[in-house]
Short mmCIF file of C-alpha atoms in Angstrom, two decimals:
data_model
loop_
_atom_site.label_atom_id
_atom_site.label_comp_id
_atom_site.label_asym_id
_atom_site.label_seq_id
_atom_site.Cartn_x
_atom_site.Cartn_y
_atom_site.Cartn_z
CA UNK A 212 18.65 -5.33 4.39
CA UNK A 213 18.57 -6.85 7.94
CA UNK A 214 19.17 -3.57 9.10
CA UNK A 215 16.23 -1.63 6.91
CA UNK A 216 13.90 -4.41 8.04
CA UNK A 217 14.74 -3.39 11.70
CA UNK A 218 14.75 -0.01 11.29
CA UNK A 219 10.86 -0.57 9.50
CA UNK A 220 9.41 -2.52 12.12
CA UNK A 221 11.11 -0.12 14.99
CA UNK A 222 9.06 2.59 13.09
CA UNK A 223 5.88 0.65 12.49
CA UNK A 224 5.98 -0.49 16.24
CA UNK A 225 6.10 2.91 17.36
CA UNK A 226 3.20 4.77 15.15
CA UNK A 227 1.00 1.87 16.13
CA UNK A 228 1.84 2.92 19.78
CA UNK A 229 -1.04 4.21 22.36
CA UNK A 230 -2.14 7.30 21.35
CA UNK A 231 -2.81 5.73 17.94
CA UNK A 232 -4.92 3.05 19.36
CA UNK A 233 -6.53 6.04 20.81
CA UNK A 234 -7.47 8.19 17.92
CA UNK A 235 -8.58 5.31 15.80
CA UNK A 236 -10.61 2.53 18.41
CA UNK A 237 -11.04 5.50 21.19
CA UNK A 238 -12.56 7.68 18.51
CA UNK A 239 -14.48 4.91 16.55
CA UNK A 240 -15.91 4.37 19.47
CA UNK A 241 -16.76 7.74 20.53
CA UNK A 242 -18.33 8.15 16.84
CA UNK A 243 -20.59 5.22 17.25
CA UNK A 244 -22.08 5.92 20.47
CA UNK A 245 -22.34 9.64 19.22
CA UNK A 246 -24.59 8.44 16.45
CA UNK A 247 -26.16 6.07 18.69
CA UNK A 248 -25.30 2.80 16.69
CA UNK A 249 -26.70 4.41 13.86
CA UNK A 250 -25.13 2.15 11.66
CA UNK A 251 -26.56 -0.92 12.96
CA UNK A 252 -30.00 1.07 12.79
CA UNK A 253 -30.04 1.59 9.57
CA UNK A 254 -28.60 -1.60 7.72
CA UNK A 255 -31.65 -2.61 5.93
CA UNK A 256 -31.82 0.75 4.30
CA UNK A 257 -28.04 0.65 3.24
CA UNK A 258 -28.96 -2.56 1.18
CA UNK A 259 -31.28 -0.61 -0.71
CA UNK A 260 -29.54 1.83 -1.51
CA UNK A 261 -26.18 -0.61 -2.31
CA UNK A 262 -28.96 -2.37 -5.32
CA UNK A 263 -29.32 0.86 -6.82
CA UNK A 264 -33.05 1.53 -5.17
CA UNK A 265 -32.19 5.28 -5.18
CA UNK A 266 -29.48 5.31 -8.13
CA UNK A 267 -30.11 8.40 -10.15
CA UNK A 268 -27.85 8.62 -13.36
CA UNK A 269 -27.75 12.48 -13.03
CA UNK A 270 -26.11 12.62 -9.73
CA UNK A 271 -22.97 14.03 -9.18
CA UNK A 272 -20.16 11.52 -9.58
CA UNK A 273 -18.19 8.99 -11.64
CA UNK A 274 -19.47 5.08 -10.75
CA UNK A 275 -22.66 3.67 -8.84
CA UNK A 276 -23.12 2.88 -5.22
CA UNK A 277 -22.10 -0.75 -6.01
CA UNK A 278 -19.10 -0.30 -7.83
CA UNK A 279 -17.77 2.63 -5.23
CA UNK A 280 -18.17 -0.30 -2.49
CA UNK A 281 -16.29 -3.01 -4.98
CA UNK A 282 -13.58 -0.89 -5.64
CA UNK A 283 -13.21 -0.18 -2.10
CA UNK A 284 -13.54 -3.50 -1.32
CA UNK A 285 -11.12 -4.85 -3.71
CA UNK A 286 -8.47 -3.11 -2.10
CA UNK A 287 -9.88 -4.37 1.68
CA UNK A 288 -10.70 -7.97 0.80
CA UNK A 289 -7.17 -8.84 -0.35
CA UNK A 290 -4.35 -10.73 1.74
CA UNK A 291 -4.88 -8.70 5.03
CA UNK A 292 -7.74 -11.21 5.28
CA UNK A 293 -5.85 -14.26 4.61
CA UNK A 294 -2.24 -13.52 5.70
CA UNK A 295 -2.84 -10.46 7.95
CA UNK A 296 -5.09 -12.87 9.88
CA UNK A 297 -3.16 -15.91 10.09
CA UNK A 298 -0.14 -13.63 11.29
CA UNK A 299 -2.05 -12.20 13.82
CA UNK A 300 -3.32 -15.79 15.33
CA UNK A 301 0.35 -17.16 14.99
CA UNK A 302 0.82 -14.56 17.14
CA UNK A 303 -1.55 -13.67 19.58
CA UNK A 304 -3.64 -17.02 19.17
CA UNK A 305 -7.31 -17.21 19.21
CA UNK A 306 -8.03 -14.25 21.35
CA UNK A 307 -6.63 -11.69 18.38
CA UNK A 308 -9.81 -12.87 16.46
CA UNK A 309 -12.33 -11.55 19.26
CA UNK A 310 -10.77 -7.81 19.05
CA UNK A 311 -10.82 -8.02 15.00
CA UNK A 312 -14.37 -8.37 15.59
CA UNK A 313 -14.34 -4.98 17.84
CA UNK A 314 -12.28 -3.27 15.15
CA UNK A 315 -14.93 -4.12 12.69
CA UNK A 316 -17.84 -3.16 14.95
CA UNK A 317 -16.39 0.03 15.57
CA UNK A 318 -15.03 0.33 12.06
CA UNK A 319 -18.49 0.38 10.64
CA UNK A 320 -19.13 3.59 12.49
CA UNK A 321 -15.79 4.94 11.62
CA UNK A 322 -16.60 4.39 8.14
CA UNK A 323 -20.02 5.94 7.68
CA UNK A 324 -18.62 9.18 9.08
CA UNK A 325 -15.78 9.08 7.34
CA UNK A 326 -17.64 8.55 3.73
CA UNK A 327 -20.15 10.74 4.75
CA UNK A 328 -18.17 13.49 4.69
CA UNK A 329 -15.69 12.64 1.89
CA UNK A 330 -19.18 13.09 -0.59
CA UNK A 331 -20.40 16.17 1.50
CA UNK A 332 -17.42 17.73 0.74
CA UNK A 333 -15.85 16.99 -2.21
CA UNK A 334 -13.77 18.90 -4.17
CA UNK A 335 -12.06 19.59 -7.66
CA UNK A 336 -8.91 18.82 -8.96
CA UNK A 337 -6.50 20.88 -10.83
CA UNK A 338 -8.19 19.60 -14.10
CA UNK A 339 -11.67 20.81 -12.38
CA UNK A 340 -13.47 17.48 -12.07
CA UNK A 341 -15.46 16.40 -8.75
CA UNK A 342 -13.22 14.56 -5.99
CA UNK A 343 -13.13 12.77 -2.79
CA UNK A 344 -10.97 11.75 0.30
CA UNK A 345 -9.57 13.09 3.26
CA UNK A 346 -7.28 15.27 1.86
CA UNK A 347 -10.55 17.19 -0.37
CA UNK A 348 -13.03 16.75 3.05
CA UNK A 349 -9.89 18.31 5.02
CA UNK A 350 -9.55 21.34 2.95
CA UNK A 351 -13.17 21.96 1.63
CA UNK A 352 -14.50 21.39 5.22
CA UNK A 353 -11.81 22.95 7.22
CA UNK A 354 -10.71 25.33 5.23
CA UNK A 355 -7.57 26.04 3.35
CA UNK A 356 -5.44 26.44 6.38
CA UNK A 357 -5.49 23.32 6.95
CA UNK A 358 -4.02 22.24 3.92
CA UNK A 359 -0.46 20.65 5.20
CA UNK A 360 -2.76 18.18 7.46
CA UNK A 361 -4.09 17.46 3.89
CA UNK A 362 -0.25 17.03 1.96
CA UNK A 363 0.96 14.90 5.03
CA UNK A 364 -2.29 12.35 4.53
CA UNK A 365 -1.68 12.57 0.89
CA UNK A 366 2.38 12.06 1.26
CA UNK A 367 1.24 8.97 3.49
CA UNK A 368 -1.02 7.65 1.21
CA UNK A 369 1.75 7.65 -1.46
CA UNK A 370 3.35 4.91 0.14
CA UNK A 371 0.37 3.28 1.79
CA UNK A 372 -1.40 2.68 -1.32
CA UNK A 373 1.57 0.75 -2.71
CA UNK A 374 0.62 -3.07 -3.53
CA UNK A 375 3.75 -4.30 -1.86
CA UNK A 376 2.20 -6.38 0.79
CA UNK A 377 -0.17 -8.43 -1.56
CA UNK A 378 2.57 -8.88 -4.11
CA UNK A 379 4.79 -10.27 -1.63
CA UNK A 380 2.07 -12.73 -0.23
CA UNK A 381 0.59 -13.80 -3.82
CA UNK A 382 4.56 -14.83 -4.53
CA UNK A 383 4.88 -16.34 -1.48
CA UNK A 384 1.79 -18.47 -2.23
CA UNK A 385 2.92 -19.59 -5.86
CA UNK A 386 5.90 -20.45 -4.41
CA UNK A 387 4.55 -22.80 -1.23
CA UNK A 388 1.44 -24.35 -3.29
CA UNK A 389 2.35 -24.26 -7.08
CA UNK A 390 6.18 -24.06 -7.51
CA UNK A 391 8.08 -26.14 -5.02
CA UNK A 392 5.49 -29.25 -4.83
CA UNK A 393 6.05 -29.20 -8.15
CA UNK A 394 10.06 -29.38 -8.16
CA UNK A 395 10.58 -25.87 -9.41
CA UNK A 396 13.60 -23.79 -7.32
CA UNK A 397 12.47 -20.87 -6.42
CA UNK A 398 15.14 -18.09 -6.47
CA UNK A 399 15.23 -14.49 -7.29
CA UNK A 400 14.83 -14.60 -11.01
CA UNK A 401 11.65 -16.94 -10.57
CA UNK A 402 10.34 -14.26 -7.74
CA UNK A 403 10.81 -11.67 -10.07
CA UNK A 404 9.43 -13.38 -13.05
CA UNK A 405 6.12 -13.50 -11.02
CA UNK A 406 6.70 -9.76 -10.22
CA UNK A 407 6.73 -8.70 -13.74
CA UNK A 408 3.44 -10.62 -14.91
CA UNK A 409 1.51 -9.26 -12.50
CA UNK A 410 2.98 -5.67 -13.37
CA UNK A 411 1.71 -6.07 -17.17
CA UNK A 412 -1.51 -7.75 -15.72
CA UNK A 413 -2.10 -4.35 -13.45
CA UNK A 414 -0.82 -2.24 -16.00
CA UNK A 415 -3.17 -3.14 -18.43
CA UNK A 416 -6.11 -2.64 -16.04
CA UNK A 417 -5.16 0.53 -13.89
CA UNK A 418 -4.17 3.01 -17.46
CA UNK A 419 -7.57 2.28 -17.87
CA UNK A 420 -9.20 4.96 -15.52
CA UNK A 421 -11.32 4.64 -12.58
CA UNK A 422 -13.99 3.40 -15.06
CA UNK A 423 -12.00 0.41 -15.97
CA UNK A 424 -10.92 -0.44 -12.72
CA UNK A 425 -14.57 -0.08 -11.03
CA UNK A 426 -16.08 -2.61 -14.15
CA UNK A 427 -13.33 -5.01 -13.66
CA UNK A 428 -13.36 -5.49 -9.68
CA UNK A 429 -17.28 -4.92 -9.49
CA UNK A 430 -17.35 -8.80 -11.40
CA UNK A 431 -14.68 -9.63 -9.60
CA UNK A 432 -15.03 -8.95 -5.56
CA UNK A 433 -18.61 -11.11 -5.96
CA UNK A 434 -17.08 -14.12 -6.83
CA UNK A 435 -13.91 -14.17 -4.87
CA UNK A 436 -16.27 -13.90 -1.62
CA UNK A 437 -18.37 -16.60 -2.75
CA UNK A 438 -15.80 -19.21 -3.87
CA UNK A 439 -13.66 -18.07 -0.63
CA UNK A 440 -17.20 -18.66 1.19
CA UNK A 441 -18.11 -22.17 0.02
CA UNK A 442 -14.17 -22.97 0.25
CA UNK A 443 -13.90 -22.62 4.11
CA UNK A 444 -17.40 -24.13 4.79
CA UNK A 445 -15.89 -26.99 3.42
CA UNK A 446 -13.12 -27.18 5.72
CA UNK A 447 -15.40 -26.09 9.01
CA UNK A 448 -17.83 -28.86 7.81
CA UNK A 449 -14.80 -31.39 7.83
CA UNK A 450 -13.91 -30.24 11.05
CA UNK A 451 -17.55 -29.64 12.49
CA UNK A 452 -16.71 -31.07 16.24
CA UNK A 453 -13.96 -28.52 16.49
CA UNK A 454 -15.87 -25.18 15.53
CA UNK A 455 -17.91 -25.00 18.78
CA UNK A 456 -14.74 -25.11 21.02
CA UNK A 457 -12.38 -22.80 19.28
CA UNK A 458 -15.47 -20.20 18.81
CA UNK A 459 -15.60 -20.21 22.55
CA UNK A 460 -11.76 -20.14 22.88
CA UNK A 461 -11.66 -16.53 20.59
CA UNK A 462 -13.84 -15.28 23.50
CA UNK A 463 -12.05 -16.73 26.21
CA UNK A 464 -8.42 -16.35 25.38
CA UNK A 465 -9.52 -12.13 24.33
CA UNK A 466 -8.72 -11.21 28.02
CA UNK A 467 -5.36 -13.16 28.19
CA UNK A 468 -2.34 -11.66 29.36
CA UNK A 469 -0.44 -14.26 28.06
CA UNK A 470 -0.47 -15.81 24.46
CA UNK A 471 -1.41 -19.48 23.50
CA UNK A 472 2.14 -20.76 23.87
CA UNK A 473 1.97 -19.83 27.63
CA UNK A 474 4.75 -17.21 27.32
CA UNK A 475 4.66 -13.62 27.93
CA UNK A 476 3.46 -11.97 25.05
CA UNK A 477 4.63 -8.34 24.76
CA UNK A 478 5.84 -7.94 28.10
CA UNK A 479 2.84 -9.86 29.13
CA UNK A 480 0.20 -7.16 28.68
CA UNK A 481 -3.38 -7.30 27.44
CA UNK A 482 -3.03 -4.42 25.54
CA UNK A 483 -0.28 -5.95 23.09
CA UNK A 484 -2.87 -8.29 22.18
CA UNK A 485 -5.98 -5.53 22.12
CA UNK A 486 -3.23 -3.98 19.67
CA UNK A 487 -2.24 -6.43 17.54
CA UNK A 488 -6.21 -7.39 16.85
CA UNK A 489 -6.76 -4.34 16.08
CA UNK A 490 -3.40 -3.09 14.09
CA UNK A 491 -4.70 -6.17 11.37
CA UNK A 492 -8.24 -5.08 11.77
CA UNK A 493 -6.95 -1.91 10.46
CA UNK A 494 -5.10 -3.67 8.05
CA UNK A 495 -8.11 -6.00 6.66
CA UNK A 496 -10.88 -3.61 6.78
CA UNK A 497 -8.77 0.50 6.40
CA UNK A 498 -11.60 2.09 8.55
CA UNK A 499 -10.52 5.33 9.83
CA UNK A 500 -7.59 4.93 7.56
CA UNK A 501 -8.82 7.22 4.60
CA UNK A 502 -8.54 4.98 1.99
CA UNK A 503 -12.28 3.83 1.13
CA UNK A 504 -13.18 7.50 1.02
CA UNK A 505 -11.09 8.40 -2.09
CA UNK A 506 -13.64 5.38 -3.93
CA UNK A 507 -16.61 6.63 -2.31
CA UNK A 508 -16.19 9.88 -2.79
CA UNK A 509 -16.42 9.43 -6.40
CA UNK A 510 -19.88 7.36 -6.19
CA UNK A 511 -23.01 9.20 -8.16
CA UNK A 512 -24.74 10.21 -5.48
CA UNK A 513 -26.42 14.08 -4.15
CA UNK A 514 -26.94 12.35 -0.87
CA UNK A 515 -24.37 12.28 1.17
CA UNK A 516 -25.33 9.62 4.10
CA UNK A 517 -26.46 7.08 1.02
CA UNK A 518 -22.64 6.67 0.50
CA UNK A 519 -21.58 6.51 4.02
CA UNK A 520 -24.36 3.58 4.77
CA UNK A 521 -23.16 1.66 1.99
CA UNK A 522 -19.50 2.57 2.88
CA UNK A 523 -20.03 0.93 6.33
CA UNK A 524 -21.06 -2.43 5.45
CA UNK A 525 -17.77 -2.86 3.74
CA UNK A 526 -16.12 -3.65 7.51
CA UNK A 527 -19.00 -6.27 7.59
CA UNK A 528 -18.34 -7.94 4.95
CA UNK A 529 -14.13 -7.90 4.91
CA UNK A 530 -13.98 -8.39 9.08
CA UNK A 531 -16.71 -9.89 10.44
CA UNK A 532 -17.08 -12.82 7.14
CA UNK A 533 -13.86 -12.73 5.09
CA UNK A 534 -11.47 -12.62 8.25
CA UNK A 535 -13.66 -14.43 10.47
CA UNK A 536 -13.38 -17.28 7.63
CA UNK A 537 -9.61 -17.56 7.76
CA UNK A 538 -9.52 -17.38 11.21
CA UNK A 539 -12.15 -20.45 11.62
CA UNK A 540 -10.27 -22.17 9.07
CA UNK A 541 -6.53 -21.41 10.34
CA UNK A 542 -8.17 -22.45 14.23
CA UNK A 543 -9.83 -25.60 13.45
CA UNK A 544 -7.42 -26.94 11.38
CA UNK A 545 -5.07 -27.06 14.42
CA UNK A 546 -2.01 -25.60 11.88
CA UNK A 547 -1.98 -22.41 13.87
CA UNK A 548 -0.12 -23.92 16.42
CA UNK A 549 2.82 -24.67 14.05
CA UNK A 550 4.03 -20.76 15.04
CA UNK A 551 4.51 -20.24 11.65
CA UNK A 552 4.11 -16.36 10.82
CA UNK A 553 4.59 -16.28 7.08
CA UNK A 554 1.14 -15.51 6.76
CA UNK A 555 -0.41 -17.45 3.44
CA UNK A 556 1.57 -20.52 4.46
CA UNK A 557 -0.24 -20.90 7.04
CA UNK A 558 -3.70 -20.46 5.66
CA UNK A 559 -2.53 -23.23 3.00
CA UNK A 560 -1.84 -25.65 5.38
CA UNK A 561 -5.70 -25.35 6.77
CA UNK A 562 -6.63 -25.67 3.58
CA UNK A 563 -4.27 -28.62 2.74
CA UNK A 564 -5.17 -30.64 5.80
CA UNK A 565 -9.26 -30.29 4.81
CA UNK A 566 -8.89 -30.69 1.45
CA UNK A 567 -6.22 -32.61 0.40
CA UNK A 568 -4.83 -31.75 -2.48
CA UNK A 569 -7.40 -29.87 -4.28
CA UNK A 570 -7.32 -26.76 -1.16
CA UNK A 571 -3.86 -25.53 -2.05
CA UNK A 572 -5.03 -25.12 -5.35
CA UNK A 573 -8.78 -23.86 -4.73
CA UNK A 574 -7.05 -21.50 -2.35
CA UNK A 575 -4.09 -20.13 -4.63
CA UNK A 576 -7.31 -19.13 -7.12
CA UNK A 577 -8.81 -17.22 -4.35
CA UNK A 578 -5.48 -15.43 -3.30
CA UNK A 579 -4.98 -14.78 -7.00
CA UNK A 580 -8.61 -12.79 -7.38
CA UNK A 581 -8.23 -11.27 -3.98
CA UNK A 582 -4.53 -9.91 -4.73
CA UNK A 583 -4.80 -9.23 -8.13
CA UNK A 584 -7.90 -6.96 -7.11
CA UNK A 585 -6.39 -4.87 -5.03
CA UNK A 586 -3.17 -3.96 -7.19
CA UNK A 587 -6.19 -2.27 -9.29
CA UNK A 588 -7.38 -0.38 -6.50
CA UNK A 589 -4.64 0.99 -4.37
CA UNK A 590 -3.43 2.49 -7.83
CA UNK A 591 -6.72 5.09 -7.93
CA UNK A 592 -5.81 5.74 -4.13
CA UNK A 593 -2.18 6.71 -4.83
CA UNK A 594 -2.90 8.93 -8.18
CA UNK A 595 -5.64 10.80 -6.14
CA UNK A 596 -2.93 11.48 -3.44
CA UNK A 597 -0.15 12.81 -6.04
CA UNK A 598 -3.00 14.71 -7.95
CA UNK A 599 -3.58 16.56 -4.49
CA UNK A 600 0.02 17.44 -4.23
CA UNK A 601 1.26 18.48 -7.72
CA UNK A 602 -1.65 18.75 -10.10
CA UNK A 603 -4.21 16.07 -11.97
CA UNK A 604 -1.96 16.06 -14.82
CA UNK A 605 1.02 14.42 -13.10
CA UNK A 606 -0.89 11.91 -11.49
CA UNK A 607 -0.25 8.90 -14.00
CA UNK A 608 3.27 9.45 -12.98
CA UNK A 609 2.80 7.21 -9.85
CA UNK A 610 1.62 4.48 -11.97
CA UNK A 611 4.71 3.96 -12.89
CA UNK A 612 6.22 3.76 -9.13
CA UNK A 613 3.19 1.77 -8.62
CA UNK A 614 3.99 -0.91 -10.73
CA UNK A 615 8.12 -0.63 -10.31
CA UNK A 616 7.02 -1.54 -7.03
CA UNK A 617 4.99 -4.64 -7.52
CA UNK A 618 8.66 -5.88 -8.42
CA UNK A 619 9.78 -4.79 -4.79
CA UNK A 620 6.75 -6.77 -3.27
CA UNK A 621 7.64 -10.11 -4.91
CA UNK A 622 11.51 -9.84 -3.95
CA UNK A 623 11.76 -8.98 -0.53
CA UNK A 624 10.68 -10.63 2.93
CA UNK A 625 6.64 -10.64 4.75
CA UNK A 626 7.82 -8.14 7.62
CA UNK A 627 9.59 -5.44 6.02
CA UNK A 628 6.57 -5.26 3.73
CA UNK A 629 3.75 -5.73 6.23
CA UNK A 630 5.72 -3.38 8.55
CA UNK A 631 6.24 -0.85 5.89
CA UNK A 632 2.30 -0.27 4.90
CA UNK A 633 0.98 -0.62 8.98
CA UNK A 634 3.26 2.01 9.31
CA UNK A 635 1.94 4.66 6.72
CA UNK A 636 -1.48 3.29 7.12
CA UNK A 637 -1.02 4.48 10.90
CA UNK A 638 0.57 7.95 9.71
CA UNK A 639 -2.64 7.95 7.06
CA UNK A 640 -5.18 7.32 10.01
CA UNK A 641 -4.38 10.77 12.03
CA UNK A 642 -5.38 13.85 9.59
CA UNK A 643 -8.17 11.41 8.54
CA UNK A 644 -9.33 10.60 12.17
CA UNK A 645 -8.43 14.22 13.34
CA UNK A 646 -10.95 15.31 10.61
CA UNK A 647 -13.47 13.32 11.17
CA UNK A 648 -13.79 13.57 14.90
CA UNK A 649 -13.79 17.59 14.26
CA UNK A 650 -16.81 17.14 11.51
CA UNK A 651 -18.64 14.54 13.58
CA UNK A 652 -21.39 16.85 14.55
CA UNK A 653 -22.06 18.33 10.44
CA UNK A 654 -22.64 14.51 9.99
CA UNK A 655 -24.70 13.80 12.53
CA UNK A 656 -27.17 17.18 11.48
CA UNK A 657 -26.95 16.02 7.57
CA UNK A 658 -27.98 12.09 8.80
CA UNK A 659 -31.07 13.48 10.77
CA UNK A 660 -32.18 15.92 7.88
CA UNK A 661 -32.20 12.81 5.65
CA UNK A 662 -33.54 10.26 7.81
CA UNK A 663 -36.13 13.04 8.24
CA UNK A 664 -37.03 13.23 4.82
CA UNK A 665 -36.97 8.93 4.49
CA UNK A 666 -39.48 9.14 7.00
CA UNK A 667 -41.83 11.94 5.82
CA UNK A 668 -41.53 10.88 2.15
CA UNK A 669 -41.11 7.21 2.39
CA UNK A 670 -38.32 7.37 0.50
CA UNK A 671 -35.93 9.93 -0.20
CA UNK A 672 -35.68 12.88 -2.05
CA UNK A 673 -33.02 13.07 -4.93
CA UNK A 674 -32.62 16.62 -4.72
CA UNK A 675 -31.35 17.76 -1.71
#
């Protein structure tokens, strides 16, 4: 196993190398200042339209513009913001917060193009119904030649999509704030036991259909935002003389070239930090990843840049609140100095030394909503895939890897599974980056025709 978990990170580290960083902050970049911050232009109107404003039951698609963004942000809002960030400030300290922030800037962009186009061109399945996704905007906007950049995102997604990651982290926090306080051993057979409750528990949701997964996380993503919310305004209130000085420290220790323990910190280079901030941004928030677009591509909607708008305030609300919540909390707290990378444990202890007893609990409710959540989600995104590859009526077949491997995530160590997802989330990112970059322009001419139309009409136009 020691061996496998090497060999995983070796192959994490180098996907997530610099021509990665490239594709995915180089071109998120390049698409933001291409629609000249568009997205920022335009957030007022994306509201609208997330209320259901310009909802029209006769649209194409499965599920509203609200429920697209809660099933795509059930699978971002999950323990990428509470472990992924901790890890990242064990390791890179303060400074890794500043360049989450410049993932999710950028991310926003990323994500409006990238939605944009997975409604624009959607396509059907073997079974004939209307899809979405890279893999349907690769081959419906490309062309057919370019299917096999289409199989490799969908072979990718296959194992990116698993629920490993959260599985791992929701065991590890039943085991630090419920089990062992309590006197309970924790072993295999009590990892597993958790493993298998929260297979029936995601089994009985995800055989449901995108229906029943879009009703169940649309009532839930509301409320595990708000009680995280009120939860870590709690512990920022208790420590209220610390928040100004650590808020100036993200900024400050950004442009380190060391980390907060004064020691080299990947060979002493700025850019291991610049990558780390944004390999969890990435993580948390999945822009340019080509996840959120199989979700939004099955909104009801015959206007393309309605879904991309509302797509793009999902790295708003996972980056720039959820994470920046943890991170406040984890900094404040003073526990991130403990250089303990296990991820949940350390957001526990924040919440343990603000709240005594009461925030382990409080906080093992939110990591419960948040994970459970996204086991729902990342199911839909994995079917899609092996529907792309082998036909819609095979695709329940990867339910049941899906939930055989909910047992993997709650028996086996943080970094093999954190390693193993950044890795095929990185392999994920470049047909859907490639893609986008290529179709930046169709984007850009179907934005300005409806923005057009907002402004002639006052509103716009169902019909396109």
């Amino acid at each position: 196993m020691a061996t496998l978990d090497e060999f995983i990170a070796q192959f994490a580290s180098f996907v997530w190398g610099l021509p990665l960083l490239i594709l995915l902050t180089g071109g998120g970049l390049y698409l933001l200042i291409l629609s000249k911050f568009l997205p920022f232009r335009y957030l007022g109107h994306s509201i609208e339209v997330l209320r259901g404003k310009y909802d029209d039951p006769n649209d194409p698609g499965e599920i509203n513009h609200f429920k697209a963004l809660s099933t795509a942000l059930s699978s971002t809002i999950g323990m990428g913001n509470i472990a992924g960030v901790a890890v990242a400030i064990a390791i890179g300290g303060p400074g890794a917060m500043f360049w989450l922030w410049i993932s999710a800037i950028i991310g926003m962009a990323t994500k409006f193009f990238t939605n944009t186009l997975a409604v624009m061109y959607r396509g059907k399945d073997s079974e004939g119904k209307l899809q979405g996704g890279p893999m349907y905007f690769i081959t419906e906007g490309l062309g057919k030649k370019w299917w096999i950049m289409a199989a490799f995102f969908s072979v990718a997604g296959l194992v990116g999509a698993l629920p490993v990651f959260n599985v791992n982290q929701l065991t590890q926090a039943i085991n630090y704030i419920l089990l062992t306080p309590n006197g309970v051993e924790v072993t295999l057979t009590s990892n597993l036991i958790i493993g298998v409750i929260l297979a029936i528990i995601t089994a009985v949701v995800i055989y449901g259909g995108l229906n029943r997964i879009s009703n169940t996380v649309s009532r839930m993503v509301p409320v595990m935002v708000g009680l995280y919310f009120v939860a870590v305004l709690i512990i920022l209130f208790v420590n209220l003389e610390q928040v100004p000085y650590y808020f100036k420290l993200i900024f400050t220790d950004a442009f380190a070239a060391e980390n907060y323990a004064g020691e080299p910190f990947l060979g002493g280079m700025l850019g291991g930090l610049i990558i780390l901030g944004i390999r969890r941004g990435a993580f948390s928030n999945e822009a340019g990843i080509g996840t959120a677009p199989m979700a939004h591509g099955a909104a009801k909607t015959a206007e393309p840049v309605r879904e991309g708008l509302v797509a793009m305030l999902g790295p708003a609300i996972d980056t720039l609140v959820v994470c920046s919540l943890t991170g406040m909390a984890i900094l404040v707290t003073g526990v991130w100095q403990t250089h303990d990378v296990n991820g949940v444990s350390l957001t526990a202890a924040a919440f343990d030394a603000s709240i005594p007893f009461y925030g382990n609990y409080l906080l093992l409710i939110c990591i419960a909503i948040f994970s459970i959540s996204s086991l729902f989600s990342y199911s839909y995104y994995g079917s899609k895939c092996l529907s792309f590859l082998i036909g819609a009526k095979n695709k329940h077949y990867y339910n049941y890897f899906y939930i055989l491997s909910i047992l993997l995530g709650a028996t086996t160590s943080l970094s093999m599974m954190i390693n193993l997802i950044d890795g095929f989330f990185a392999l994920m990112a470049i047909p859907t980056m490639t893609a986008t970059l290529i179709m930046a322009p169709r984007v850009l001419k179907e934005a300005k025709r409806y923005f057009l139309k907002l402004k002639e009409s006052g509103k716009p136009l169902n019909q396109r």
